[in-house]
CSV table of N, CA, C and O in Angstrom, one decimal:
chain,number,residue,atom,x,y,z
A,11,MET,N,-239.0,-31.4,0.4
A,11,MET,CA,-239.3,-32.8,0.6
A,11,MET,C,-240.7,-33.0,1.3
A,11,MET,O,-241.5,-33.8,0.9
A,12,MET,N,-240.9,-32.2,2.4
A,12,MET,CA,-242.2,-32.3,3.1
A,12,MET,C,-243.3,-31.8,2.2
A,12,MET,O,-244.4,-32.4,2.3
A,13,LYS,N,-243.1,-30.9,1.3
A,13,LYS,CA,-244.2,-30.4,0.4
A,13,LYS,C,-244.5,-31.6,-0.6
A,13,LYS,O,-245.7,-31.8,-0.9
A,14,LYS,N,-243.5,-32.3,-1.1
A,14,LYS,CA,-243.8,-33.4,-2.0
A,14,LYS,C,-244.6,-34.5,-1.3
A,14,LYS,O,-245.5,-35.1,-1.8
A,15,LEU,N,-244.2,-34.8,0.0
A,15,LEU,CA,-245.0,-35.8,0.8
A,15,LEU,C,-246.4,-35.4,1.0
A,15,LEU,O,-247.3,-36.2,1.0
A,16,ARG,N,-246.6,-34.1,1.4
A,16,ARG,CA,-247.9,-33.6,1.6
A,16,ARG,C,-248.8,-33.6,0.4
A,16,ARG,O,-249.9,-34.0,0.4
A,17,ASP,N,-248.2,-33.3,-0.8
A,17,ASP,CA,-248.9,-33.4,-2.0
A,17,ASP,C,-249.3,-34.8,-2.4
A,17,ASP,O,-250.4,-35.1,-2.8
A,18,LEU,N,-248.4,-35.7,-2.2
A,18,LEU,CA,-248.6,-37.1,-2.4
A,18,LEU,C,-249.7,-37.6,-1.5
A,18,LEU,O,-250.6,-38.4,-1.9
A,19,TRP,N,-249.7,-37.3,-0.2
A,19,TRP,CA,-250.7,-37.7,0.7
A,19,TRP,C,-252.1,-37.1,0.3
A,19,TRP,O,-253.1,-37.8,0.5
A,20,ASN,N,-252.2,-35.9,-0.1
A,20,ASN,CA,-253.4,-35.3,-0.5
A,20,ASN,C,-254.0,-35.9,-1.8
A,20,ASN,O,-255.2,-35.8,-2.0
A,21,ASN,N,-253.2,-36.4,-2.6
A,21,ASN,CA,-253.6,-37.0,-3.9
A,21,ASN,C,-254.0,-38.4,-3.8
A,21,ASN,O,-254.5,-39.0,-4.8
A,22,ILE,N,-253.9,-39.1,-2.7
A,22,ILE,CA,-254.4,-40.5,-2.5
A,22,ILE,C,-255.9,-40.5,-2.5
A,22,ILE,O,-256.5,-39.7,-1.8
A,23,PRO,N,-256.5,-41.4,-3.4
A,23,PRO,CA,-257.9,-41.4,-3.4
A,23,PRO,C,-258.5,-42.0,-2.1
A,23,PRO,O,-257.8,-42.8,-1.4
A,24,GLU,N,-259.7,-41.6,-1.7
A,24,GLU,CA,-260.3,-42.0,-0.5
A,24,GLU,C,-260.8,-43.4,-0.5
A,24,GLU,O,-260.8,-44.1,0.5
A,25,GLU,N,-261.3,-43.8,-1.7
A,25,GLU,CA,-261.8,-45.2,-1.9
A,25,GLU,C,-260.9,-46.0,-2.8
A,25,GLU,O,-260.6,-45.5,-3.9
A,26,ILE,N,-260.6,-47.2,-2.4
A,26,ILE,CA,-259.8,-48.0,-3.3
A,26,ILE,C,-260.5,-49.4,-3.4
A,26,ILE,O,-261.0,-49.9,-2.4
A,27,THR,N,-260.7,-49.9,-4.6
A,27,THR,CA,-261.3,-51.1,-4.8
A,27,THR,C,-260.3,-52.2,-5.0
A,27,THR,O,-259.2,-52.0,-5.6
A,28,LEU,N,-260.5,-53.4,-4.4
A,28,LEU,CA,-259.6,-54.5,-4.5
A,28,LEU,C,-260.4,-55.7,-5.0
A,28,LEU,O,-261.5,-55.9,-4.7
A,29,THR,N,-259.6,-56.5,-5.8
A,29,THR,CA,-260.2,-57.8,-6.2
A,29,THR,C,-260.1,-58.8,-5.1
A,29,THR,O,-259.3,-58.5,-4.2
A,30,LYS,N,-260.7,-59.9,-5.3
A,30,LYS,CA,-260.6,-61.0,-4.3
A,30,LYS,C,-259.2,-61.5,-4.2
A,30,LYS,O,-258.6,-61.7,-3.1
A,31,LEU,N,-258.5,-61.6,-5.3
A,31,LEU,CA,-257.1,-62.1,-5.3
A,31,LEU,C,-256.2,-61.1,-4.6
A,31,LEU,O,-255.3,-61.5,-3.8
A,32,ASP,N,-256.4,-59.8,-4.9
A,32,ASP,CA,-255.6,-58.8,-4.2
A,32,ASP,C,-255.8,-58.8,-2.7
A,32,ASP,O,-254.9,-58.7,-1.9
A,33,GLY,N,-257.1,-59.0,-2.2
A,33,GLY,CA,-257.4,-59.1,-0.8
A,33,GLY,C,-256.7,-60.4,-0.2
A,33,GLY,O,-256.1,-60.3,0.9
A,34,VAL,N,-256.8,-61.5,-0.9
A,34,VAL,CA,-256.1,-62.7,-0.3
A,34,VAL,C,-254.6,-62.5,-0.2
A,34,VAL,O,-254.0,-62.9,0.8
A,35,LEU,N,-254.0,-62.0,-1.3
A,35,LEU,CA,-252.6,-61.8,-1.3
A,35,LEU,C,-252.2,-60.8,-0.2
A,35,LEU,O,-251.1,-60.9,0.5
A,36,LEU,N,-253.0,-59.8,0.1
A,36,LEU,CA,-252.7,-58.8,1.1
A,36,LEU,C,-252.8,-59.4,2.5
A,36,LEU,O,-251.9,-59.2,3.3
A,37,VAL,N,-253.7,-60.3,2.7
A,37,VAL,CA,-253.9,-61.0,4.0
A,37,VAL,C,-252.7,-62.0,4.2
A,37,VAL,O,-252.1,-62.0,5.3
A,38,ALA,N,-252.4,-62.7,3.1
A,38,ALA,CA,-251.3,-63.7,3.2
A,38,ALA,C,-249.9,-63.0,3.5
A,38,ALA,O,-249.1,-63.4,4.3
A,39,ASP,N,-249.7,-61.9,2.8
A,39,ASP,CA,-248.5,-61.1,2.9
A,39,ASP,C,-248.4,-60.5,4.4
A,39,ASP,O,-247.3,-60.6,5.0
A,40,THR,N,-249.5,-60.0,4.9
A,40,THR,CA,-249.5,-59.5,6.2
A,40,THR,C,-249.2,-60.6,7.3
A,40,THR,O,-248.4,-60.4,8.2
A,41,LEU,N,-249.8,-61.8,7.1
A,41,LEU,CA,-249.6,-62.9,7.9
A,41,LEU,C,-248.1,-63.3,7.9
A,41,LEU,O,-247.5,-63.5,9.0
A,42,LEU,N,-247.5,-63.5,6.8
A,42,LEU,CA,-246.2,-63.9,6.7
A,42,LEU,C,-245.2,-62.9,7.3
A,42,LEU,O,-244.2,-63.2,7.9
A,43,LEU,N,-245.5,-61.6,7.1
A,43,LEU,CA,-244.7,-60.6,7.6
A,43,LEU,C,-244.7,-60.6,9.2
A,43,LEU,O,-243.7,-60.4,9.8
A,44,GLY,N,-245.9,-60.8,9.7
A,44,GLY,CA,-246.1,-60.9,11.2
A,44,GLY,C,-245.3,-62.1,11.7
A,44,GLY,O,-244.7,-62.0,12.8
A,45,ILE,N,-245.4,-63.3,11.0
A,45,ILE,CA,-244.6,-64.4,11.5
A,45,ILE,C,-243.1,-64.1,11.5
A,45,ILE,O,-242.4,-64.5,12.4
A,46,LEU,N,-242.7,-63.5,10.4
A,46,LEU,CA,-241.2,-63.2,10.3
A,46,LEU,C,-240.8,-62.2,11.4
A,46,LEU,O,-239.8,-62.5,12.1
A,47,PHE,N,-241.6,-61.2,11.7
A,47,PHE,CA,-241.2,-60.3,12.8
A,47,PHE,C,-241.3,-61.0,14.1
A,47,PHE,O,-240.5,-60.8,15.0
A,48,GLY,N,-242.3,-61.9,14.3
A,48,GLY,CA,-242.4,-62.7,15.5
A,48,GLY,C,-241.1,-63.6,15.8
A,48,GLY,O,-240.6,-63.7,16.9
A,49,ILE,N,-240.7,-64.2,14.7
A,49,ILE,CA,-239.5,-65.0,14.8
A,49,ILE,C,-238.2,-64.2,15.2
A,49,ILE,O,-237.4,-64.5,16.0
A,50,LEU,N,-238.1,-63.0,14.5
A,50,LEU,CA,-236.9,-62.2,14.7
A,50,LEU,C,-236.9,-61.5,16.1
A,50,LEU,O,-235.9,-61.2,16.6
A,51,LEU,N,-238.1,-61.2,16.6
A,51,LEU,CA,-238.2,-60.4,17.9
A,51,LEU,C,-238.4,-61.3,19.1
A,51,LEU,O,-238.4,-60.7,20.2
A,52,ALA,N,-238.6,-62.6,18.9
A,52,ALA,CA,-238.9,-63.4,20.0
A,52,ALA,C,-237.7,-63.6,20.9
A,52,ALA,O,-236.6,-63.6,20.4
A,53,PRO,N,-237.8,-63.8,22.2
A,53,PRO,CA,-236.6,-64.0,23.0
A,53,PRO,C,-236.1,-65.4,22.7
A,53,PRO,O,-236.7,-66.3,22.3
A,54,ARG,N,-234.8,-65.5,23.0
A,54,ARG,CA,-234.1,-66.8,22.7
A,54,ARG,C,-234.6,-67.9,23.7
A,54,ARG,O,-234.7,-67.6,24.9
A,55,ARG,N,-234.8,-69.1,23.3
A,55,ARG,CA,-235.2,-70.2,24.2
A,55,ARG,C,-234.0,-70.9,24.8
A,55,ARG,O,-234.1,-71.5,25.8
A,56,LYS,N,-232.9,-70.8,24.1
A,56,LYS,CA,-231.7,-71.6,24.6
A,56,LYS,C,-230.7,-70.6,25.1
A,56,LYS,O,-230.2,-69.7,24.4
A,57,GLY,N,-230.4,-70.6,26.4
A,57,GLY,CA,-229.5,-69.7,27.0
A,57,GLY,C,-228.3,-70.4,27.6
A,57,GLY,O,-228.4,-71.6,28.0
A,58,THR,N,-227.2,-69.7,27.7
A,58,THR,CA,-226.0,-70.3,28.3
A,58,THR,C,-225.8,-69.6,29.7
A,58,THR,O,-225.8,-68.4,29.7
A,59,PHE,N,-225.7,-70.4,30.7
A,59,PHE,CA,-225.5,-69.8,32.1
A,59,PHE,C,-224.1,-70.1,32.5
A,59,PHE,O,-223.6,-71.2,32.3
A,60,GLY,N,-223.5,-69.2,33.2
A,60,GLY,CA,-222.2,-69.4,33.7
A,60,GLY,C,-221.1,-68.7,32.9
A,60,GLY,O,-221.5,-67.9,32.0
A,61,CYS,N,-219.9,-68.9,33.2
A,61,CYS,CA,-218.8,-68.2,32.5
A,61,CYS,C,-218.4,-68.9,31.2
A,61,CYS,O,-217.6,-68.3,30.4
A,62,GLY,N,-218.8,-70.1,31.0
A,62,GLY,CA,-218.4,-70.8,29.7
A,62,GLY,C,-217.0,-71.4,29.7
A,62,GLY,O,-216.5,-71.7,28.7
A,63,ASN,N,-216.4,-71.7,30.9
A,63,ASN,CA,-215.1,-72.3,30.9
A,63,ASN,C,-215.2,-73.8,31.1
A,63,ASN,O,-214.2,-74.5,31.3
A,64,GLY,N,-216.4,-74.4,30.9
A,64,GLY,CA,-216.5,-75.8,31.0
A,64,GLY,C,-217.0,-76.4,32.3
A,64,GLY,O,-217.3,-77.6,32.4
A,65,THR,N,-217.1,-75.6,33.3
A,65,THR,CA,-217.5,-76.1,34.6
A,65,THR,C,-219.0,-76.2,34.7
A,65,THR,O,-219.5,-76.9,35.6
A,66,THR,N,-219.7,-75.6,33.8
A,66,THR,CA,-221.2,-75.7,33.8
A,66,THR,C,-221.8,-76.8,33.0
A,66,THR,O,-223.0,-77.0,32.9
A,67,THR,N,-220.9,-77.6,32.3
A,67,THR,CA,-221.3,-78.6,31.4
A,67,THR,C,-221.6,-79.9,32.2
A,67,THR,O,-220.8,-80.3,33.0
A,68,ILE,N,-222.7,-80.5,32.0
A,68,ILE,CA,-223.1,-81.7,32.7
A,68,ILE,C,-223.2,-82.9,31.7
A,68,ILE,O,-223.8,-82.8,30.7
A,69,TYR,N,-222.4,-83.9,32.0
A,69,TYR,CA,-222.4,-85.1,31.2
A,69,TYR,C,-223.1,-86.2,31.9
A,69,TYR,O,-222.9,-86.4,33.1
A,70,ASN,N,-223.8,-87.1,31.2
A,70,ASN,CA,-224.5,-88.2,31.8
A,70,ASN,C,-224.0,-89.4,31.0
A,70,ASN,O,-224.6,-89.8,30.0
A,71,TYR,N,-223.0,-90.1,31.5
A,71,TYR,CA,-222.4,-91.2,30.8
A,71,TYR,C,-223.0,-92.6,31.2
A,71,TYR,O,-222.8,-93.6,30.6
A,72,GLY,N,-223.6,-92.6,32.4
A,72,GLY,CA,-224.0,-93.9,32.9
A,72,GLY,C,-225.2,-93.8,33.8
A,72,GLY,O,-225.8,-92.8,33.9
A,73,PRO,N,-225.5,-94.9,34.5
A,73,PRO,CA,-226.6,-94.8,35.5
A,73,PRO,C,-226.3,-93.9,36.6
A,73,PRO,O,-225.2,-93.6,36.9
A,74,GLU,N,-227.4,-93.4,37.2
A,74,GLU,CA,-227.3,-92.4,38.2
A,74,GLU,C,-226.7,-92.9,39.5
A,74,GLU,O,-226.0,-92.3,40.2
A,75,GLU,N,-227.1,-94.2,39.8
A,75,GLU,CA,-226.7,-94.8,41.1
A,75,GLU,C,-225.8,-96.1,40.7
A,75,GLU,O,-226.2,-96.8,39.8
A,76,GLU,N,-224.8,-96.3,41.5
A,76,GLU,CA,-223.9,-97.4,41.3
A,76,GLU,C,-224.6,-98.6,41.9
A,76,GLU,O,-225.2,-98.6,43.0
A,77,GLU,N,-224.6,-99.8,41.2
A,77,GLU,CA,-225.2,-101.0,41.8
A,77,GLU,C,-224.2,-101.7,42.6
A,77,GLU,O,-223.0,-101.8,42.3
A,78,VAL,N,-224.5,-102.1,43.8
A,78,VAL,CA,-223.6,-102.8,44.7
A,78,VAL,C,-223.7,-104.3,44.7
A,78,VAL,O,-224.7,-104.9,44.6
């Protein structure tokens, strides 16, 4: 297996020509792949704190101060 990989690596040409369309597609593909990895590897923005038994939930049903 290593011999096949070594032969494949040695047979790759040193110079490769690209058309403008291939270059644009390569840049667009790399950009979209970077965005995808960034989304998948980014830390979560929404976190839950506490034990989740309902005591950490805050409800706001009315005004903050009672009018006298």
